[in-house]
Amino acid sequence: MDVPADGLLPGERLLWWGQPQRLTPTLLDWGQFAIGLLWGIAAVVIPLARHDPLSFFSWVVGVGGLASWGAVAARVRARRSVAYLVTDRRIVLADRFSGRTRASAYLGTLPPPVVRIRQDGSGTIVFRSSARFGPVPARSSVSLLMTGLVAVPEAGRVRDLIAWAQTGQA
């Protein structure tokens, strides 16, 4: 994929771009999957095993729990089709196929990046402040704070680049 044309603002310089490698489900994905499974079992399977009649409410609750798996699948699919752009001003999440911007956040609104590096050098870069309850982030940065940059190649180098750009030296 070429760099998305509408991903950059006028006068903005691209410092790095890449896409996720070897995606694995996150802790949030596994948790939502497990809760959906337990929810479906509690609402549908247990009453059926006890030969209790199921009410419409039980079916709705059970199907709702199992439907949460769809949210996990959609999140994983969205991660596979994203491109990460780091500029001198922002971090942009763009669709790899259409080039359209999904989310962006100005570097000044984000806390310093923290990285979890895998053995192969890829990793996840998240933005968390050192304070447990810091100031409320800007609306555009909420999705970046929640997901971070997942399965980034050379994650340590990209984290250093983001931190350098946050100091305004880029």
XYZ file of C-alpha atoms in Angstrom:
170
model
C 0.000 0.000 0.000
C 1.162 3.502 -0.733
C 0.904 6.134 1.962
C -2.745 7.247 2.110
C -3.017 10.588 0.345
C -5.739 11.907 2.636
C -3.912 10.677 5.745
C -1.595 13.695 5.918
C -2.483 17.291 6.645
C -0.934 20.134 4.644
C 2.637 20.722 5.822
C 2.754 17.510 7.825
C 5.821 15.272 7.458
C 5.592 11.488 7.511
C 8.159 9.975 9.895
C 7.153 6.293 9.729
C 4.352 4.082 8.494
C 3.657 0.381 8.745
C 1.010 -2.241 9.308
C 0.401 -4.903 11.949
C 2.303 -8.175 11.762
C 1.142 -11.525 13.133
C -1.963 -10.428 14.999
C -3.028 -12.328 18.071
C -6.165 -11.724 20.131
C -5.675 -9.241 22.946
C -6.611 -9.728 26.574
C -9.782 -7.721 25.915
C -10.676 -10.072 23.034
C -10.168 -13.200 25.156
C -12.119 -11.670 28.047
C -15.059 -10.690 25.869
C -15.036 -14.118 24.241
C -15.070 -15.868 27.655
C -17.797 -13.637 29.079
C -19.952 -14.183 25.969
C -19.492 -17.935 26.285
C -20.367 -17.966 29.999
C -23.313 -15.673 29.377
C -24.657 -17.957 26.632
C -24.184 -21.082 28.777
C -25.890 -19.530 31.791
C -28.867 -18.236 29.822
C -29.489 -21.112 27.405
C -27.498 -24.288 28.024
C -28.106 -24.665 31.771
C -31.900 -24.219 31.522
C -32.014 -26.686 28.597
C -29.951 -29.230 30.537
C -32.341 -28.911 33.487
C -35.308 -29.341 31.114
C -36.646 -25.942 32.119
C -38.698 -24.098 29.541
C -36.831 -21.171 28.040
C -38.448 -17.800 28.087
C -38.033 -15.313 25.273
C -35.845 -13.267 27.630
C -33.471 -16.224 28.150
C -33.088 -16.671 24.407
C -32.396 -12.968 23.894
C -29.831 -12.877 26.709
C -28.148 -16.085 25.510
C -27.965 -14.995 21.896
C -26.717 -11.576 23.030
C -23.865 -13.206 24.917
C -22.881 -15.306 21.944
C -23.275 -12.297 19.620
C -20.508 -10.557 21.543
C -18.190 -12.900 19.627
C -19.105 -10.906 16.529
C -17.651 -7.786 18.129
C -14.389 -9.648 18.774
C -14.275 -10.860 15.164
C -14.963 -7.341 13.865
C -12.199 -5.880 16.048
C -9.658 -8.456 14.834
C -10.685 -7.861 11.209
C -10.361 -4.092 11.657
C -6.846 -4.529 13.074
C -5.816 -6.559 10.035
C -6.809 -3.815 7.613
C -5.169 -0.846 9.339
C -2.046 1.117 8.476
C -0.247 3.166 11.121
C 1.205 6.557 10.196
C 3.457 8.539 12.517
C 3.928 12.145 11.462
C 5.672 15.075 13.071
C 2.292 16.128 14.545
C -0.016 13.107 14.790
C -0.530 9.392 14.829
C -3.022 8.265 12.199
C -4.830 4.953 11.837
C -5.811 4.607 8.174
C -7.603 1.894 6.246
C -5.026 -0.006 4.172
C -7.419 -0.563 1.298
C -9.271 2.731 0.928
C -6.657 5.001 2.497
C -9.320 6.758 4.567
C -8.436 7.911 8.068
C -10.128 5.856 10.797
C -8.708 7.709 13.788
C -5.999 10.205 14.551
C -4.554 11.903 17.589
C -2.200 14.812 17.977
C 1.011 13.818 19.709
C 0.556 16.613 22.242
C -2.704 15.069 23.485
C -1.195 11.616 24.069
C 0.742 10.458 27.116
C 4.244 9.085 26.462
C 4.256 5.769 24.570
C 4.913 2.496 26.380
C 5.909 -0.619 24.437
C 5.620 -4.370 25.016
C 8.120 -6.050 22.724
C 7.927 -9.678 21.552
C 10.925 -11.862 20.841
C 10.755 -11.105 17.108
C 11.035 -7.338 17.727
C 7.408 -6.549 16.955
C 5.209 -5.300 19.744
C 2.323 -3.202 20.943
C 2.675 0.503 21.638
C 0.150 1.921 24.069
C -0.318 5.415 25.428
C -0.800 5.515 29.175
C -0.001 8.238 31.621
C 1.957 7.394 34.729
C -0.873 8.685 36.905
C -3.604 6.168 37.510
C -6.343 8.663 36.738
C -4.987 11.415 34.558
C -6.766 14.130 32.637
C -9.457 13.123 30.179
C -7.889 12.664 26.716
C -9.027 14.504 23.621
C -11.897 12.767 21.812
C -9.778 11.883 18.768
C -7.215 10.083 20.918
C -9.654 7.787 22.732
C -9.382 4.917 20.226
C -5.582 5.120 20.246
C -5.544 5.037 24.028
C -7.823 1.999 24.058
C -6.091 -0.106 21.421
C -2.668 1.366 20.845
C -0.628 0.316 17.850
C -0.828 -3.480 17.761
C 1.800 -5.851 16.296
C 4.062 -3.024 15.116
C 7.283 -4.127 13.411
C 10.408 -2.750 15.159
C 8.212 -1.536 18.026
C 11.079 -0.203 20.134
C 12.338 2.029 17.332
C 8.817 3.278 16.550
C 8.182 4.054 20.223
C 11.434 6.046 20.360
C 10.432 7.919 17.198
C 7.024 8.811 18.680
C 8.614 9.984 21.947
C 11.127 12.063 19.959
C 8.329 13.627 17.900
C 6.361 14.393 21.091
C 9.271 16.523 22.327
C 8.807 18.722 19.264
C 12.208 17.957 17.758
C 10.791 16.287 14.639
